[in-house]
């Protein structure tokens, strides 16, 4: 079986461009819906558009049968207008239910989604059994049929998508304020309620233009998946929005191309699967927020904690061997006979194999040395261990000073956080350590 794409086919070009424009517009607006915590809103508005499509079809059929007007019951602008009006009504209902009752907004969204979609299915069934016959293709709005796009449809989608993107960037600062600190914006005198309604209206418009390509069931995926994927790569909104738009456009293009390669495969679901592939890749491989990066950070941190704890144990064993009047000089350090692995395992949670691997790592780094089966600090290890023990005692002193708890009580907490003290915090805690004469007695060899 051979696969080929004929870019000279006008229908393919229309579907490709339309899917890309849909992905860009939906992802751009979806970024703000995502940050507003309204991921379900797009799904609710998409499902709520179905009864609007059916009502627009029935109105057109009634006008034609009565001889009042004949604009075509399958006219895409008319059907999209009905979908838009239905979406606006649904958004108003959600806001009204959440504002005038104790029901939370997400519950209101689920209620309105179910009610409107149920009404749409009833109307769709009614049309199927009416004289119009065979639903007149309205069932394609459930899962989309991008292959049915024509040039006029592309012009409509292009115009709406361009207007939505232009409005988004024109009101970028206001929308950013709405997403991150609406109360602050309200205090500055911005009409935040109107801005919220403006954002919802644009989301409705993006849902409407995506109905033909993706359908009411899957359009919400194009609103949320690209922004969610982009969020893994950046923490800046001015980078997230263009990146989400790029991923949305690529998802639309790839879905359309895959559908062209396999003509019997639906375009809408393939677009969503392409977006999902970008999301999974971002989830796994994003440099800071990805699963693998966070797993590497977790494992690296645990290894660091094990190494520092091992150095501290050897240091404290060496310190305990000093005479009460020792000044921690080189002779006293060299006189320490060392500590065995069995002694290091006492009171530790790690097993012998993990401890042995940790000690081996420290030996390779030149921080520990083993003589006759016992471990001792090298000069470099003494310097490193001195700083570790000092940080531990600094934090331990801070906990005792702030919470008025005993040394044994705060020791475990000190173990947990001593590895992450910043230089600024260390400088502030040094004063307390000197005041209570708790500095390590064993000094680095100069």
Coordinates of N, CA and C in Angstrom, one line a residue, residues 192-316:
X192 N -13.5 44.0 35.3 CA -13.1 42.6 35.2 C -14.2 41.7 34.8
X193 N -15.4 42.0 35.3 CA -16.6 41.1 34.9 C -16.8 41.2 33.4
X194 N -16.7 42.4 32.8 CA -16.9 42.5 31.4 C -15.8 41.9 30.6
X195 N -14.6 42.0 31.1 CA -13.4 41.3 30.5 C -13.6 39.8 30.5
X196 N -14.2 39.3 31.6 CA -14.4 37.8 31.7 C -15.5 37.4 30.7
X197 N -16.5 38.2 30.6 CA -17.5 38.0 29.6 C -17.0 38.0 28.1
X198 N -16.1 39.0 27.9 CA -15.4 39.2 26.6 C -14.6 37.9 26.3
X199 N -13.9 37.4 27.3 CA -13.1 36.2 27.0 C -14.0 35.0 26.7
X200 N -15.1 34.9 27.5 CA -16.0 33.8 27.2 C -16.6 33.9 25.8
X201 N -17.0 35.1 25.4 CA -17.5 35.3 24.0 C -16.5 34.9 23.0
X202 N -15.2 35.2 23.2 CA -14.2 34.8 22.2 C -14.0 33.2 22.2
X203 N -14.2 32.6 23.4 CA -14.1 31.2 23.5 C -15.2 30.5 22.7
X204 N -16.4 31.1 22.9 CA -17.6 30.6 22.1 C -17.3 30.7 20.6
X205 N -16.8 31.8 20.2 CA -16.5 32.0 18.8 C -15.5 30.9 18.3
X206 N -14.4 30.7 19.1 CA -13.4 29.7 18.7 C -14.0 28.3 18.7
X207 N -15.0 28.0 19.6 CA -15.7 26.7 19.6 C -16.5 26.6 18.3
X208 N -17.2 27.7 17.9 CA -18.1 27.6 16.8 C -17.3 27.3 15.5
X209 N -16.2 28.0 15.3 CA -15.5 27.7 14.0 C -14.8 26.4 14.0
X210 N -14.7 25.7 15.1 CA -14.1 24.4 15.1 C -15.1 23.2 15.0
X211 N -16.4 23.6 15.0 CA -17.4 22.5 15.0 C -17.4 21.6 13.8
X212 N -17.2 22.3 12.6 CA -17.2 21.5 11.4 C -15.9 20.6 11.3
X213 N -14.8 21.1 11.8 CA -13.6 20.3 11.6 C -13.4 19.2 12.7
X214 N -13.7 19.5 14.0 CA -13.5 18.6 15.1 C -14.8 18.1 15.7
X215 N -15.8 18.9 15.7 CA -17.1 18.5 16.3 C -17.2 18.9 17.7
X216 N -18.5 18.9 18.2 CA -18.7 19.3 19.6 C -18.1 18.5 20.7
X217 N -17.8 17.2 20.3 CA -17.3 16.3 21.4 C -15.8 16.6 21.6
X218 N -15.0 17.0 20.5 CA -13.6 17.0 20.6 C -13.0 18.4 20.6
X219 N -13.8 19.5 20.3 CA -13.3 20.8 20.2 C -12.6 21.3 21.4
X220 N -13.2 20.9 22.6 CA -12.6 21.3 23.9 C -11.1 20.8 24.0
X221 N -10.8 19.7 23.3 CA -9.4 19.2 23.4 C -8.5 20.2 22.7
X222 N -8.9 20.9 21.7 CA -8.1 21.9 21.0 C -7.9 23.2 21.8
X223 N -8.8 23.4 22.7 CA -8.7 24.6 23.6 C -7.8 24.3 24.7
X224 N -7.6 23.1 25.2 CA -6.9 22.8 26.4 C -5.6 22.1 26.2
X225 N -5.5 21.1 25.3 CA -4.3 20.3 25.2 C -3.1 21.1 24.7
X226 N -3.2 21.9 23.7 CA -2.0 22.7 23.3 C -1.5 23.6 24.4
X227 N -2.3 24.4 25.1 CA -1.8 25.2 26.2 C -1.3 24.4 27.3
X228 N -1.9 23.2 27.6 CA -1.3 22.4 28.7 C 0.1 21.9 28.3
X229 N 0.2 21.5 27.0 CA 1.6 21.1 26.6 C 2.6 22.2 26.6
X230 N 2.1 23.4 26.2 CA 3.1 24.6 26.2 C 3.5 25.0 27.6
X231 N 2.6 24.7 28.6 CA 2.9 25.1 30.0 C 4.1 24.3 30.5
X232 N 4.3 23.2 30.0 CA 5.5 22.4 30.5 C 6.8 23.0 30.1
X233 N 6.8 23.9 29.1 CA 8.1 24.4 28.5 C 8.4 25.8 29.0
X234 N 7.5 26.5 29.6 CA 7.8 27.9 30.0 C 6.9 28.3 31.2
X235 N 7.4 29.3 31.9 CA 6.6 29.9 33.0 C 6.2 31.3 32.6
X236 N 6.4 31.7 31.4 CA 6.1 33.1 31.0 C 4.9 33.1 30.0
X237 N 3.9 33.9 30.3 CA 2.7 33.9 29.5 C 3.0 34.4 28.1
X238 N 3.9 35.4 27.9 CA 4.2 35.9 26.6 C 4.9 34.8 25.7
X239 N 5.5 33.8 26.3 CA 6.0 32.7 25.6 C 5.0 31.5 25.4
X240 N 4.2 31.3 26.5 CA 3.3 30.2 26.5 C 2.2 30.4 25.4
X241 N 1.7 31.6 25.2 CA 0.6 31.8 24.2 C 1.1 31.5 22.8
X242 N 2.2 32.1 22.3 CA 2.7 31.7 21.0 C 3.0 30.2 20.8
X243 N 3.6 29.7 21.9 CA 4.0 28.2 21.8 C 2.7 27.4 21.7
X244 N 1.7 27.7 22.5 CA 0.5 27.0 22.4 C -0.2 27.1 21.0
X245 N -0.1 28.3 20.4 CA -0.6 28.5 19.1 C 0.1 27.7 18.1
X246 N 1.5 27.6 18.2 CA 2.3 26.8 17.3 C 1.9 25.4 17.4
X247 N 1.8 24.9 18.6 CA 1.4 23.4 18.8 C 0.0 23.2 18.3
X248 N -0.9 24.1 18.5 CA -2.2 23.9 18.0 C -2.2 23.9 16.4
X249 N -1.5 24.8 15.8 CA -1.4 24.9 14.4 C -0.8 23.6 13.8
X250 N 0.3 23.1 14.4 CA 1.0 21.9 14.0 C 0.0 20.7 14.2
X251 N -0.7 20.7 15.3 CA -1.7 19.6 15.5 C -2.7 19.5 14.4
X252 N -3.2 20.7 14.0 CA -4.2 20.8 12.9 C -3.6 20.3 11.6
X253 N -2.4 20.8 11.3 CA -1.8 20.4 10.1 C -1.5 18.9 10.0
X254 N -0.9 18.4 11.1 CA -0.6 16.9 11.1 C -1.8 16.1 11.0
X255 N -2.9 16.5 11.7 CA -4.1 15.7 11.7 C -4.7 15.7 10.3
X256 N -4.7 16.8 9.6 CA -5.2 16.9 8.2 C -4.3 16.1 7.3
X257 N -3.0 16.1 7.4 CA -2.1 15.3 6.6 C -2.3 13.8 6.8
X258 N -2.4 13.4 8.0 CA -2.6 12.0 8.3 C -3.9 11.5 7.7
X259 N -4.9 12.4 7.8 CA -6.2 12.0 7.3 C -6.1 11.9 5.7
X260 N -5.3 12.7 5.1 CA -5.1 12.6 3.7 C -4.4 11.4 3.3
X261 N -3.5 10.9 4.1 CA -2.7 9.7 3.9 C -3.6 8.5 4.0
X262 N -4.5 8.5 4.9 CA -5.5 7.4 5.2 C -6.9 8.0 5.0
X263 N -7.4 8.0 3.8 CA -8.6 8.7 3.5 C -9.8 8.3 4.3
X264 N -9.8 7.1 4.8 CA -11.0 6.7 5.6 C -10.9 7.0 7.1
X265 N -9.8 7.7 7.5 CA -9.7 8.1 8.8 C -10.2 9.5 9.0
X266 N -11.0 9.7 10.1 CA -11.6 11.1 10.3 C -10.5 12.1 10.7
X267 N -10.7 13.3 10.2 CA -9.7 14.3 10.4 C -9.7 14.8 11.9
X268 N -10.9 15.1 12.4 CA -11.0 15.6 13.8 C -10.3 14.8 14.8
X269 N -10.6 13.5 15.0 CA -9.9 12.7 16.0 C -8.4 12.7 15.7
X270 N -8.0 12.7 14.5 CA -6.5 12.7 14.2 C -5.9 14.0 14.6
X271 N -6.6 15.1 14.5 CA -6.1 16.4 15.0 C -5.9 16.3 16.5
X272 N -6.9 15.8 17.2 CA -6.8 15.6 18.7 C -5.7 14.7 19.1
X273 N -5.5 13.6 18.3 CA -4.4 12.6 18.6 C -3.1 13.3 18.4
X274 N -2.9 14.1 17.4 CA -1.7 14.8 17.1 C -1.4 15.7 18.3
X275 N -2.4 16.5 18.8 CA -2.2 17.4 19.9 C -1.8 16.6 21.1
X276 N -2.4 15.4 21.3 CA -2.1 14.6 22.5 C -0.7 14.1 22.4
X277 N -0.2 13.8 21.2 CA 1.2 13.3 21.1 C 2.1 14.4 21.5
X278 N 1.9 15.7 21.2 CA 2.7 16.8 21.6 C 2.6 16.9 23.2
X279 N 1.4 16.7 23.7 CA 1.3 16.8 25.2 C 2.1 15.7 25.9
X280 N 2.0 14.5 25.4 CA 2.7 13.4 26.0 C 4.2 13.6 25.9
X281 N 4.7 14.1 24.8 CA 6.1 14.4 24.6 C 6.5 15.5 25.6
X282 N 5.7 16.5 25.8 CA 6.0 17.6 26.7 C 6.0 17.1 28.1
X283 N 5.0 16.3 28.4 CA 4.9 15.7 29.8 C 6.1 14.9 30.2
X284 N 6.7 14.2 29.2 CA 7.8 13.3 29.5 C 9.2 14.1 29.4
X285 N 9.3 14.9 28.4 CA 10.7 15.4 28.1 C 10.9 16.9 28.3
X286 N 9.9 17.6 28.8 CA 10.1 19.1 29.1 C 11.3 19.2 30.1
X287 N 12.2 20.2 29.9 CA 13.5 20.2 30.7 C 13.3 20.5 32.2
X288 N 12.3 21.2 32.6 CA 12.1 21.5 34.0 C 10.9 20.8 34.6
X289 N 9.8 20.8 33.9 CA 8.5 20.3 34.4 C 8.2 18.9 33.9
X290 N 9.0 18.4 33.0 CA 8.7 17.0 32.5 C 8.9 15.9 33.6
X291 N 8.3 14.8 33.3 CA 8.4 13.7 34.3 C 9.8 13.2 34.4
X292 N 10.5 13.0 33.3 CA 11.9 12.5 33.4 C 12.8 13.5 34.0
X293 N 12.6 14.8 33.8 CA 13.5 15.8 34.4 C 13.3 15.9 35.9
X294 N 12.0 15.8 36.3 CA 11.7 15.8 37.7 C 12.2 14.5 38.4
X295 N 12.1 13.4 37.7 CA 12.6 12.1 38.2 C 14.1 12.2 38.4
X296 N 14.8 12.7 37.4 CA 16.2 12.9 37.5 C 16.6 13.8 38.7
X297 N 15.9 14.9 38.9 CA 16.1 15.8 40.0 C 15.9 15.1 41.3
X298 N 14.8 14.3 41.4 CA 14.5 13.6 42.6 C 15.6 12.6 43.0
X299 N 16.1 11.8 42.0 CA 17.1 10.8 42.2 C 18.4 11.5 42.5
X300 N 18.7 12.6 41.9 CA 20.0 13.4 42.1 C 20.0 13.9 43.5
X301 N 18.8 14.5 44.0 CA 18.7 15.0 45.3 C 18.9 14.0 46.4
X302 N 18.2 12.8 46.1 CA 18.4 11.7 47.1 C 19.8 11.2 47.2
X303 N 20.5 11.2 46.1 CA 21.9 10.7 46.1 C 22.7 11.8 46.8
X304 N 22.5 13.1 46.6 CA 23.2 14.1 47.3 C 23.0 14.0 48.8
X305 N 21.7 13.8 49.2 CA 21.4 13.7 50.7 C 22.1 12.5 51.3
X306 N 22.2 11.4 50.6 CA 22.9 10.2 51.1 C 24.4 10.5 51.2
X307 N 25.0 11.1 50.3 CA 26.4 11.4 50.3 C 26.7 12.4 51.5
X308 N 25.9 13.4 51.6 CA 26.2 14.4 52.7 C 25.9 13.8 54.1
X309 N 24.9 12.9 54.2 CA 24.7 12.2 55.5 C 25.8 11.3 55.9
X310 N 26.4 10.6 54.9 CA 27.5 9.7 55.1 C 28.7 10.5 55.6
X311 N 29.0 11.6 54.9 CA 30.1 12.5 55.3 C 29.9 13.0 56.7
X312 N 28.7 13.4 57.0 CA 28.4 13.9 58.4 C 28.6 12.9 59.5
X313 N 28.2 11.6 59.2 CA 28.3 10.6 60.1 C 29.8 10.3 60.4
X314 N 30.6 10.3 59.4 CA 32.1 10.0 59.6 C 32.7 11.2 60.3
X315 N 32.3 12.4 60.0 CA 32.8 13.6 60.6 C 32.5 13.6 62.1
X316 N 31.2 13.3 62.5 CA 30.8 13.3 63.9 C 31.4 12.2 64.7

